[in-house]
XYZ file of C-alpha atoms in Angstrom:
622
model
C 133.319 160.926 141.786
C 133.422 164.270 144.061
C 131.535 166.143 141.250
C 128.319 163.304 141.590
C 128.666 163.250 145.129
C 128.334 166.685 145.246
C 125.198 166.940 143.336
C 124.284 163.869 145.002
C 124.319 165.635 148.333
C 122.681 168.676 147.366
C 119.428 166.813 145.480
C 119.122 164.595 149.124
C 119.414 167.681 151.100
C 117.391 170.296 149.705
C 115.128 168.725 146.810
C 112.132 167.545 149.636
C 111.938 170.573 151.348
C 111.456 174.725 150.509
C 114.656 175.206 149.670
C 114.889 173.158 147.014
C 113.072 175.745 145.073
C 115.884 178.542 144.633
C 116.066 180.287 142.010
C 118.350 178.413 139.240
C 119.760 181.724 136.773
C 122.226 181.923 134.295
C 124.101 184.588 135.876
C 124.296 182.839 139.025
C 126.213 179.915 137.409
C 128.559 182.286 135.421
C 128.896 183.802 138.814
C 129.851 181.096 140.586
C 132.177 179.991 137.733
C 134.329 183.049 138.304
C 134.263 183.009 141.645
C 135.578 178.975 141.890
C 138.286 180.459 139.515
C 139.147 183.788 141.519
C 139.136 181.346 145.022
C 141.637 179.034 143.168
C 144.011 181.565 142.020
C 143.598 183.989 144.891
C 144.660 180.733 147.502
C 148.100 180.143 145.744
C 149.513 183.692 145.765
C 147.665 185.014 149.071
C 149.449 184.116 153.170
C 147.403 183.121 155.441
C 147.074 185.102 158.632
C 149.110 185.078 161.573
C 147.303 183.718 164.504
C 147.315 184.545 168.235
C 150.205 182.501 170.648
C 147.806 180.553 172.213
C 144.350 179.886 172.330
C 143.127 181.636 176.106
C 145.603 184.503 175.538
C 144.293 187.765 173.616
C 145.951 188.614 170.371
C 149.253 191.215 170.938
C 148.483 195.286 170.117
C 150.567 194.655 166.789
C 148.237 191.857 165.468
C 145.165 193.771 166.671
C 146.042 197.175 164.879
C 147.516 194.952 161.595
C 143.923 193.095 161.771
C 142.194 196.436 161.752
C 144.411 197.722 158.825
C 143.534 195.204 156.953
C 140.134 194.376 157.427
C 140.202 198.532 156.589
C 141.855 198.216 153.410
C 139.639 195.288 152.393
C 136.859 197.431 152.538
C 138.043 200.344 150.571
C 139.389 198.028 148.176
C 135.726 195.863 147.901
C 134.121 199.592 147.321
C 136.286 200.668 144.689
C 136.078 197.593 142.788
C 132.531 197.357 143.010
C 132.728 199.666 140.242
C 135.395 197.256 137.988
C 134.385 194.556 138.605
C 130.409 195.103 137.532
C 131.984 197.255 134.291
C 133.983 193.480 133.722
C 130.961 191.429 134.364
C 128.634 193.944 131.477
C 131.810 193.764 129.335
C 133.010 190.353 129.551
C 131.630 187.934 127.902
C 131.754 184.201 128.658
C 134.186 181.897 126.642
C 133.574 178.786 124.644
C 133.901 176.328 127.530
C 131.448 178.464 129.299
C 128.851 178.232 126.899
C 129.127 175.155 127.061
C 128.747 174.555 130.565
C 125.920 176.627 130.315
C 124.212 174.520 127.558
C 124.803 171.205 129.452
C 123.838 172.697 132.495
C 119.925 173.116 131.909
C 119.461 169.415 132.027
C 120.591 169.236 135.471
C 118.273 171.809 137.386
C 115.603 169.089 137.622
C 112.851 170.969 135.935
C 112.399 172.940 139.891
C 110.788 176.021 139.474
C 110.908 178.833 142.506
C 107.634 180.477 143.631
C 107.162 183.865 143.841
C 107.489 184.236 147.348
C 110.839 182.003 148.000
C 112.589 184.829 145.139
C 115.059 186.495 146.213
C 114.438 189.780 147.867
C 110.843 188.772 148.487
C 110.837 186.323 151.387
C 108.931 188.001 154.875
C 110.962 186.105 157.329
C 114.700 187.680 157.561
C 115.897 184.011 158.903
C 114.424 182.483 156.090
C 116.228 184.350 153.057
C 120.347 183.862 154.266
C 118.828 180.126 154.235
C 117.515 180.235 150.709
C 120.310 181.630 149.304
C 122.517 179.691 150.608
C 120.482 176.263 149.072
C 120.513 178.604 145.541
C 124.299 178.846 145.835
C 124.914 175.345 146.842
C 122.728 174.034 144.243
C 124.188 176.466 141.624
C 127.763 175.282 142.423
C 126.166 171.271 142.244
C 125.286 172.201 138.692
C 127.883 173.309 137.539
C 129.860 170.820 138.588
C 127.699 168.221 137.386
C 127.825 169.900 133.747
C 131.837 170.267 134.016
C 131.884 166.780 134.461
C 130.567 166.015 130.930
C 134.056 167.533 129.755
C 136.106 164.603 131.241
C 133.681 162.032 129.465
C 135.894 161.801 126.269
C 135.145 158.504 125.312
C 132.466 158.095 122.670
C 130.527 154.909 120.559
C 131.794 153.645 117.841
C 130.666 151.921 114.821
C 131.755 149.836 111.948
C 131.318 151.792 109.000
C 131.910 150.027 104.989
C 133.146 152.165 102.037
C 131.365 151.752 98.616
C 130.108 148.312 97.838
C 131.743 146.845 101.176
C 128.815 145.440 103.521
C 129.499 145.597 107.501
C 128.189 142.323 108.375
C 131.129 140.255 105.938
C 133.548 141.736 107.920
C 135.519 138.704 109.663
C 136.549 138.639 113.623
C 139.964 137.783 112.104
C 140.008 141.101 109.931
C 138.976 142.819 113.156
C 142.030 141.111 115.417
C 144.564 142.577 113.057
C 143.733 146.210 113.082
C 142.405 146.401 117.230
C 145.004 146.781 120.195
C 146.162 144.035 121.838
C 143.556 143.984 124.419
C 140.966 144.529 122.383
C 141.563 141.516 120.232
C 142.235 139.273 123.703
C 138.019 139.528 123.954
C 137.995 137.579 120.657
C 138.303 134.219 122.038
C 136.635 130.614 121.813
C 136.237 127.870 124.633
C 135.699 124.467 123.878
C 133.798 122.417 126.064
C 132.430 119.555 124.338
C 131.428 117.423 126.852
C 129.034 118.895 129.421
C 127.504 120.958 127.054
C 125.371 123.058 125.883
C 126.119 126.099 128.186
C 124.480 128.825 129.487
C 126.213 132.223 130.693
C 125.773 135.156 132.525
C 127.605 138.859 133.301
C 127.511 140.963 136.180
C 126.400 144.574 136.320
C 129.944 146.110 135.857
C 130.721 143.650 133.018
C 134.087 142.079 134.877
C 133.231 138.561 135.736
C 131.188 135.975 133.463
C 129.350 132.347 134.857
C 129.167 129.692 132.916
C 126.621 126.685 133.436
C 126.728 123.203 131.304
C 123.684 121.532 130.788
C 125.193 117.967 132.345
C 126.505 119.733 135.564
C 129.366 121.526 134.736
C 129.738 125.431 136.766
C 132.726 128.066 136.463
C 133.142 131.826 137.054
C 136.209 134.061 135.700
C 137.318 137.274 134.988
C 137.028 136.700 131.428
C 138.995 139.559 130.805
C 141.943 138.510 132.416
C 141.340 134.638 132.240
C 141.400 134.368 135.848
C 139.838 131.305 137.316
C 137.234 131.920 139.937
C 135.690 128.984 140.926
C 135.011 125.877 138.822
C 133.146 122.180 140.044
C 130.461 120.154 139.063
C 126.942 119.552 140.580
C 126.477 116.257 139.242
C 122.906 117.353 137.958
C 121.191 118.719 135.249
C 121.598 122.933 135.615
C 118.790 124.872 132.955
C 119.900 128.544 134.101
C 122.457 130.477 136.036
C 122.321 134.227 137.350
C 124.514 136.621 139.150
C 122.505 137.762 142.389
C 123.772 141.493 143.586
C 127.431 141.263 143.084
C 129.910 138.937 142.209
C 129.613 137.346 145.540
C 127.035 134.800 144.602
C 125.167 133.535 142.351
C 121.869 130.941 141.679
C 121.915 128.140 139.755
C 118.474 126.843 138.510
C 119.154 122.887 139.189
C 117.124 119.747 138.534
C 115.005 120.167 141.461
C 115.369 123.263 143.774
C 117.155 126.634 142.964
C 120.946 126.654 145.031
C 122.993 130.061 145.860
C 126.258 129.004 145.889
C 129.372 131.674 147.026
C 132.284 132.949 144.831
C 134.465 130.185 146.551
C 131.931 127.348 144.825
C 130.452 126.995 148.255
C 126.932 126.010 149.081
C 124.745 128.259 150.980
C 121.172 127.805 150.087
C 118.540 125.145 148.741
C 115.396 127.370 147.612
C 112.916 124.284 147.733
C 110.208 126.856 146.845
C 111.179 126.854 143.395
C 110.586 123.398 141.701
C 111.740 122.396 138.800
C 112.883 125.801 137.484
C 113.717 126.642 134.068
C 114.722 130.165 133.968
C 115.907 132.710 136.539
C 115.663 136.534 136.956
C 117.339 138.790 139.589
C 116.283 142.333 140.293
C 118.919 144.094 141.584
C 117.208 147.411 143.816
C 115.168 145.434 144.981
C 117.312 142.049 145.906
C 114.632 139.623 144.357
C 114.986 136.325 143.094
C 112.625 135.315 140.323
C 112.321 132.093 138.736
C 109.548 129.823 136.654
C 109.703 126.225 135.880
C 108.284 123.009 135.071
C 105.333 123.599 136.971
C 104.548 127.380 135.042
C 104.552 129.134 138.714
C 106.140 132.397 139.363
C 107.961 132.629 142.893
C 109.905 136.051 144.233
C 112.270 135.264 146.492
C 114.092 137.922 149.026
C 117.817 136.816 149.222
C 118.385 139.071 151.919
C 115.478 137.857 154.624
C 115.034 134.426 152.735
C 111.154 134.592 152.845
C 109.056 134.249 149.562
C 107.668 138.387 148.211
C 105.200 136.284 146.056
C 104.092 132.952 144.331
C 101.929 133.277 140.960
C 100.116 130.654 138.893
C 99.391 131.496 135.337
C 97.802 128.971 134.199
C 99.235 128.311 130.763
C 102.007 124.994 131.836
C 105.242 124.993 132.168
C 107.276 128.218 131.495
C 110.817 128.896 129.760
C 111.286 132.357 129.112
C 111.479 134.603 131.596
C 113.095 138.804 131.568
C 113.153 140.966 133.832
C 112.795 144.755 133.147
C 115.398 147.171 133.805
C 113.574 150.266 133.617
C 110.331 149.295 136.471
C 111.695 145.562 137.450
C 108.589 144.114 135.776
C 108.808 140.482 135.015
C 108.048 139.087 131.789
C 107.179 135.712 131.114
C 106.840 134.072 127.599
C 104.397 131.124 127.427
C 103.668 128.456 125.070
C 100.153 129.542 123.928
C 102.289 132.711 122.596
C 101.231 135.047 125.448
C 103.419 137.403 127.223
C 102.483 138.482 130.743
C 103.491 140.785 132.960
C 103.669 140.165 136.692
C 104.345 142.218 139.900
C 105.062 140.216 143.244
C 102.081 141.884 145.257
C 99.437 141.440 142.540
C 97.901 138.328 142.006
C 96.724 138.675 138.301
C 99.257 140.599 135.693
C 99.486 143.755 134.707
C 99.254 143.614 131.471
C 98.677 140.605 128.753
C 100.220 140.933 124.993
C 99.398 137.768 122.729
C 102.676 138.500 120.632
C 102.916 135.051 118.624
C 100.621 132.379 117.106
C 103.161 129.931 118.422
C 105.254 129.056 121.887
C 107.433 131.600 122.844
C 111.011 131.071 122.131
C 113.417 134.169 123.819
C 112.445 137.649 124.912
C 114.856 140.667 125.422
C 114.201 144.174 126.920
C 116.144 147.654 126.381
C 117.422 149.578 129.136
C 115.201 152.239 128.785
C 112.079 149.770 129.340
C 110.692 151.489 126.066
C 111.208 148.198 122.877
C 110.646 144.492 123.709
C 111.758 141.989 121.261
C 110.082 138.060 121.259
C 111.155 135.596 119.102
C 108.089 132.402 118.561
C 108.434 128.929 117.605
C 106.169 130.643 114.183
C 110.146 131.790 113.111
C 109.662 135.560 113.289
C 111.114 138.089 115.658
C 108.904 141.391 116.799
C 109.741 144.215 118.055
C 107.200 145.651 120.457
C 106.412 149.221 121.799
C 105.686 148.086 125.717
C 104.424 151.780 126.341
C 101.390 151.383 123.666
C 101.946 147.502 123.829
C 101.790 147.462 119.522
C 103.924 145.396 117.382
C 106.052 148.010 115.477
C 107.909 146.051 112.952
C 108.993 141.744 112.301
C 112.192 140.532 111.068
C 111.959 136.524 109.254
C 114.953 133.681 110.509
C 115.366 130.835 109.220
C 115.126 128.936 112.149
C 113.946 129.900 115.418
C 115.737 132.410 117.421
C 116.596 130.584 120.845
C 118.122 133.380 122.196
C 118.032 136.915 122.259
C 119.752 140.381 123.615
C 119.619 143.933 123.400
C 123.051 145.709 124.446
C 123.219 149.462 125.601
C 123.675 151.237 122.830
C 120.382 149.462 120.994
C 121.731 146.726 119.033
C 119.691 143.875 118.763
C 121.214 140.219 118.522
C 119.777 136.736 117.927
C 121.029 133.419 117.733
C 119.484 130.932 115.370
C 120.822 127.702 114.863
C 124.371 127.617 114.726
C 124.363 131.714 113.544
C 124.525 135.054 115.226
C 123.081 137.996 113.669
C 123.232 141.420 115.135
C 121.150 144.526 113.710
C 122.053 148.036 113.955
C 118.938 150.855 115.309
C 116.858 147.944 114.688
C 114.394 148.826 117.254
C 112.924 151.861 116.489
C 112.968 151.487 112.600
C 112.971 148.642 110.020
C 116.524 147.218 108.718
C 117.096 145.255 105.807
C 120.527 143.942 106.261
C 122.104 142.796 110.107
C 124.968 144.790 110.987
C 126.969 141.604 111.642
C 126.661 138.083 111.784
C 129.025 135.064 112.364
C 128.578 130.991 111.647
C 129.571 128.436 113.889
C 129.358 125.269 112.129
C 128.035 121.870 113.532
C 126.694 124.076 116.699
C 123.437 124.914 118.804
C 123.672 128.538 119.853
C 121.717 128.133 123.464
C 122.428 131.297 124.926
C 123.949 134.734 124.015
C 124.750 138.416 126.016
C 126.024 141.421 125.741
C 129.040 142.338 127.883
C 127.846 145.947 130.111
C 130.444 148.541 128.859
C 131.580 147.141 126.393
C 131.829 146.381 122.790
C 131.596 142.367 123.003
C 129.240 139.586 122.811
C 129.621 136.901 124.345
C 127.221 133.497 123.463
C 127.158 130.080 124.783
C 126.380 126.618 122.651
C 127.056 122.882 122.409
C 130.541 122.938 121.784
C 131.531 125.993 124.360
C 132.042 129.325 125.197
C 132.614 132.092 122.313
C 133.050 135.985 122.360
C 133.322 138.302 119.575
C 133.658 142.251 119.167
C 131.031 143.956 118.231
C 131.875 147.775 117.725
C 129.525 150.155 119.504
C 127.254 147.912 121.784
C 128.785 148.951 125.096
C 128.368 152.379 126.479
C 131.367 154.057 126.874
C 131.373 155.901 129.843
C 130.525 154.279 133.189
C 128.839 155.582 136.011
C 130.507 154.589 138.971
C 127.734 154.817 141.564
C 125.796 152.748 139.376
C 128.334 149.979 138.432
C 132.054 150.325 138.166
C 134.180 147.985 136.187
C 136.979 149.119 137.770
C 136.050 148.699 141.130
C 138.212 147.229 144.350
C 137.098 145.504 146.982
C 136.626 147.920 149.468
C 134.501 149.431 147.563
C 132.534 146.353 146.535
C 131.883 146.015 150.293
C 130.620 149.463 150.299
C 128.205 149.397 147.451
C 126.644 146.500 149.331
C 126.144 147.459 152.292
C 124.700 151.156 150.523
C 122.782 148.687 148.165
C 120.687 147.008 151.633
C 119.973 150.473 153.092
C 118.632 151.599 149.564
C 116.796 148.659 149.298
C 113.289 149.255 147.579
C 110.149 147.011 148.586
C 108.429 144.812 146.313
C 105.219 147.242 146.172
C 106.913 149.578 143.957
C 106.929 147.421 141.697
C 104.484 149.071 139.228
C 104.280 149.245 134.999
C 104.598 153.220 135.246
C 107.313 153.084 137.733
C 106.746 157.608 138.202
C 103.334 156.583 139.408
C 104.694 156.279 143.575
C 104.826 159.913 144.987
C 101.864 161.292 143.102
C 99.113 163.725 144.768
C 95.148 163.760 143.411
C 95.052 167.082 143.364
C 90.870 166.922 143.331
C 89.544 168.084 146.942
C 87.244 165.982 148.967
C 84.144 167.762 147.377
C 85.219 167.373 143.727
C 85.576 163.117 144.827
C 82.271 163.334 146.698
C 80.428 164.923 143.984
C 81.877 162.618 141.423
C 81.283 159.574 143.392
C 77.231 161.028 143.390
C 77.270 160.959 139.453
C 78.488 158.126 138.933
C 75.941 155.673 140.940
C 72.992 157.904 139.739
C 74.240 157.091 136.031
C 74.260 153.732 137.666
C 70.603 153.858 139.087
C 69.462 155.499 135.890
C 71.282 152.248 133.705
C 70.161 149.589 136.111
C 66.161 151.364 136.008
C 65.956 151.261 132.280
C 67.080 147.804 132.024
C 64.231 146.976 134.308
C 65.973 145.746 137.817
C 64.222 147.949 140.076
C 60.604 145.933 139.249
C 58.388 144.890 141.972
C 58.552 141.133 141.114
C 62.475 141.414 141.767
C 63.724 139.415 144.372
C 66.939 139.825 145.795
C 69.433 137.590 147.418
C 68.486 134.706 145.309
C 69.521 130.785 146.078
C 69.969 127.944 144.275
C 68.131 125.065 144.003
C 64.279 124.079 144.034
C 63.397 125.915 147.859
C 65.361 129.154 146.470
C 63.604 132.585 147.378
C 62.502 133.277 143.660
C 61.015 129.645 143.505
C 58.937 129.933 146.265
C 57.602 133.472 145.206
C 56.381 132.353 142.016
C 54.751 129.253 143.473
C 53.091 131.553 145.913
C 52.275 133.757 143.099
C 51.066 131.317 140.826
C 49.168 128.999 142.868
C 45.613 129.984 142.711
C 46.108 130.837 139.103
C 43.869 129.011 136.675
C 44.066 128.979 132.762
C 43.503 126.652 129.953
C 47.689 125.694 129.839
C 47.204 124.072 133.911
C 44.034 122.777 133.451
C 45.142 120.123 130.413
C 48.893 119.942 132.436
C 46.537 119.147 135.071
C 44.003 116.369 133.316
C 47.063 114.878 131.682
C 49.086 113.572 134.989
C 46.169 112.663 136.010
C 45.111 110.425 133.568
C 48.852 109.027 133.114
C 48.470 107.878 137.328
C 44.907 105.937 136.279
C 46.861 104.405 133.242
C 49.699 103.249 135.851
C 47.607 101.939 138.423
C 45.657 100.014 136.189
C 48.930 98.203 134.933
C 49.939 97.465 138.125
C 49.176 93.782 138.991
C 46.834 92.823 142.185
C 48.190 90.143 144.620
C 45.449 87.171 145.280
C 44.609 86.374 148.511
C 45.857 82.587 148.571
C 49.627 83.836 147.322
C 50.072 86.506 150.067
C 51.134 83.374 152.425
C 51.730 84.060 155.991
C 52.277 87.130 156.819
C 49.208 88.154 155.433
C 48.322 89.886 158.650
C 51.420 92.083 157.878
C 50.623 93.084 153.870
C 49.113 95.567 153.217
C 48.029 96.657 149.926
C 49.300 99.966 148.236
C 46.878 102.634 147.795
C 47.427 105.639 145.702
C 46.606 108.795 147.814
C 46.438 112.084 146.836
């Protein structure tokens, strides 16, 4: 934790200004690797100095003349090892653990190369160089210890791996129970709850505490690990979806109605009547966003820290029940039933990006952590695996029924729950497998919802008889990083990562697909854009002229209707024009008005009656 602080530190401090831009050599980390080693041998054997009686008196004649002796024998011994100790440096060479710090240690400079005039030696100002070095040394000494830290991550992924004809995926979690530790085979467990079922569940980031939802009311949260009872009562009402928020604090529960945030005590503390009906929910951590769709298809964003809505979205395509968020740029997908995925950002009112993935509705939908492979699963029975950076389909798998639920763990394993079975496929993402790594049945079942536990190697999936986990070898990633999320962590330092969580909190405009896209420069000048911008609308002029919209008959800001400005012109235009087509237009209404009033019958004078003084007889005028 010192060693990421440290490097943590020196990136804040010196990677926005000059002096990030040191220069990063390979004898300056050997250097400073010898000289952390000399410092910690050289501070057990050596006695510290002794210091003057008090602080406003002067030092005594004895401590004065022993200070000069020594400072003088410190400088004839730093000139006549000069001499060694460069001869050591050209003749030693670095040892096995120093090669490879040095290998590990390239991935860590940030790609910062130093300018020609920040080099050392060449910088004008004398107040400016002590300053650069410095920031070289301290970021030297943050590298290394950054790439020394790589030695204490022992712990490494596992698989399952079959000799000869064996076959991974008819290995039993029974056969696995006998040869694991005993807390390995504790995560092997099954929870039967047959009668507010089916259930729905959900981790937190670090991996430590599950929630569990039943479809008829039913809500609990635990430390599965421990079987430790957090909370556990029932809503009387139907609950589609449940979601950890930031930590394990609170959580939302997507209700018959409204969205509630209840606490970790099973407590109350908000209706969100803004989201109606919802179905699904989605929670994005950095930036501390609640997003859910429902009944009504509508995406809302939600800000659990101020309470106001970030942004309200109508697709257009009904109701909605899938719904992923994106790890890598906190995009939100949403899988609808015309077999269209979209992608939405809160401050943009039409998606980012449209992918027509199935010919039928849209089952499940699971995203890596590196934001690179999407997986859908359609009501058409297949499952495809999708490249979001080129949006292309890259390969299908076949199940026999559909998959309802979907996950991708952390070390790329893929998992699907069909019916009452569980499949999981091994490095089925970036290449085609034939045969799942391992699968389970669960007779006379509904599998409604599965997960993979963060940092580790279990799955745990929820369906209409219970709760189940299983072990699945290699799906967590072994090593942790605590800044990030810490299985292990204690309360204090829960209350800490929250409160650094709020400062650190990112607004909902960065939200973007390309989430490197906030910070760049256009490095064209101002008469690069002007002379572009010229091009362009006389390529435009040039079009519009040769598909004939600069005529003189053109009339612009045209209106509807009969009095519009282009029906007037033409009647002005046209109105003392005579040919053979008007002429007969012309005869023929005429003669249909003679035809019309001859038809028409004639009152007699002796039936008008008396108000003959007030009839009057129609007269055709023209």
């Amino acid at each position: 934790m010192v060693i990421a602080e440290r490097l943590e530190q020196a990136e804040a401090r010196f990677a926005g200004g000059a002096f990030a831009k040191g220069t990063i050599s390979r004898d300056g980390i050997l250097d400073h690797m010898e000289a952390s080693e000399m410092h910690s041998n050289s501070s057990e054997g050596e006695e510290s100095e002794p210091l003057p009686r008090s602080l406003r008196e002067k030092p005594a004649k004895s401590d004065r003349t022993d200070k000069k002796y020594v400072k003088n024998d410190k400088r004839t011994k730093a000139k006549n090892g000069d001499q060694s100790l460069d001869a050591k440096k050209k003749t030693k060479e670095p040892d096995e653990i120093s090669k490879r710090v040095l290998s590990r240690s390239e991935k860590y400079q940030r790609g910062f190369k130093p300018q020609k005039d920040e080099e050392p030696g060449k910088v004008r100002s004398k107040k400016s160089q002590p300053k650069l070095d410095h920031a070289r040394k301290r970021r030297e000494a943050a590298i290394v210890d950054a790439a020394r830290s790589e030695v204490l991550l022992a712990e490494s992924a596992g698989f399952l791996e079959a000799e000869g004809m064996e076959r991974t995926y008819r290995f039993t979690q029974k056969q696995l129970a006998e040869n694991l530790d005993i807390s390995s085979a504790g995560k092997i467990f099954d929870l039967k709850l047959n009668e507010f079922g089916p259930y729905v569940l959900d981790y937190t980031a670090n991996g430590k505490y599950m929630l569990v939802g039943g479809r008829k009311g039913h809500l609990a949260t635990m430390d599965w690990r421990s079987g430790k009872l957090g909370c556990e009562f029932h809503v009387r009402e139907t609950i589609r979806d449940v979601s950890w928020l930031h930590n394990e604090g609170l959580f939302a529960v997507a209700q018959k109605k409204f969205a509630y945030i209840y606490d970790s005590t099973g407590a109350e503390v908000h209706c969100l009547q803004k989201h109606v009906e919802p179905t699904k929910l989605g929670f994005l951590p950095y930036h501390f966003l609640l997003a859910s769709t429902g009944m009504t298809g509508s995406l809302v964003y939600q800000d659990v820290t101020e309470g106001k809505v970030a942004g309200e979205h109508r697709p257009g395509y009904g109701q909605c029940h899938v719904l992923k968020v994106n790890p890598y740029n906190a995009v939100v997908h949403m899988g609808h039933g015309n077999g269209t995925v979209t992608m939405w950002s809160p401050k943009q009112s039409q998606p980012l990006a449209k992918m027509l993935c199935h010919k039928g509705p849209v089952q499940a939908m699971a995203i890596d952590h590196s934001g690179t492979y999407m997986a859908t699963s359609g009501l058409d029975g297949r499952l495809k695996v999708w490249d979001i950076r080129n949006f292309k389909s890259l390969h299908e798998y076949i199940t026999m029924r559909p998959a309802q639920s979907i996950d991708i763990s952390q070390r790329g394993l893929l998992a699907a729950g069909w019916g009452p079975n569980v499949s999981v496929w091994k490095d089925a993402l970036a290449t085609q497998v034939y045969e799942p790594y391992m699968k389970r049945l669960l007779p006379s079942t509904t599998i409604s919802d599965l997960h993979f536990v963060p940092y580790d190697d279990v799955l745990g999936y929820a369906h209409s008889n219970g709760i189940s986990s299983i072990v699945v070898p290699g799906a967590g990633e072994p090593n942790f990083d605590a800044y990030v999320a810490n299985p292990y962590q204690t309360k204090k330092q829960r209350q800490e990562q929250e409160v650094k969580g709020l400062l650190d909190k990112l607004a909902p405009e960065t939200i973007q697909l390309d989430p490197n896209f906030i910070g760049k420069l256009d490095p064209r000048t101002q008469t690069q854009l002007a002379r572009e911008q010229l091009e362009r609308e006389r390529a435009a002029y040039l079009q519009n002229k040769a598909e004939g919209k600069y005529l003189d008959n053109e009339v612009k800001n045209k209106m509807k209707g009969r009095n519009s400005t282009a029906k007037r012109y033409a009647r002005k235009r046209q109105s003392n024009v005579m040919d053979l087509k008007k002429l007969q237009e012309m005869e023929r209404m005429e003669r249909e008005l003679q035809e019309k009033e001859a038809k028409r019958r004639k009152v007699p004078e002796e039936e008008k009656g008396a108000l003959n003084k007030f009839y009057t007889e129609k007269r055709q005028t023209r």
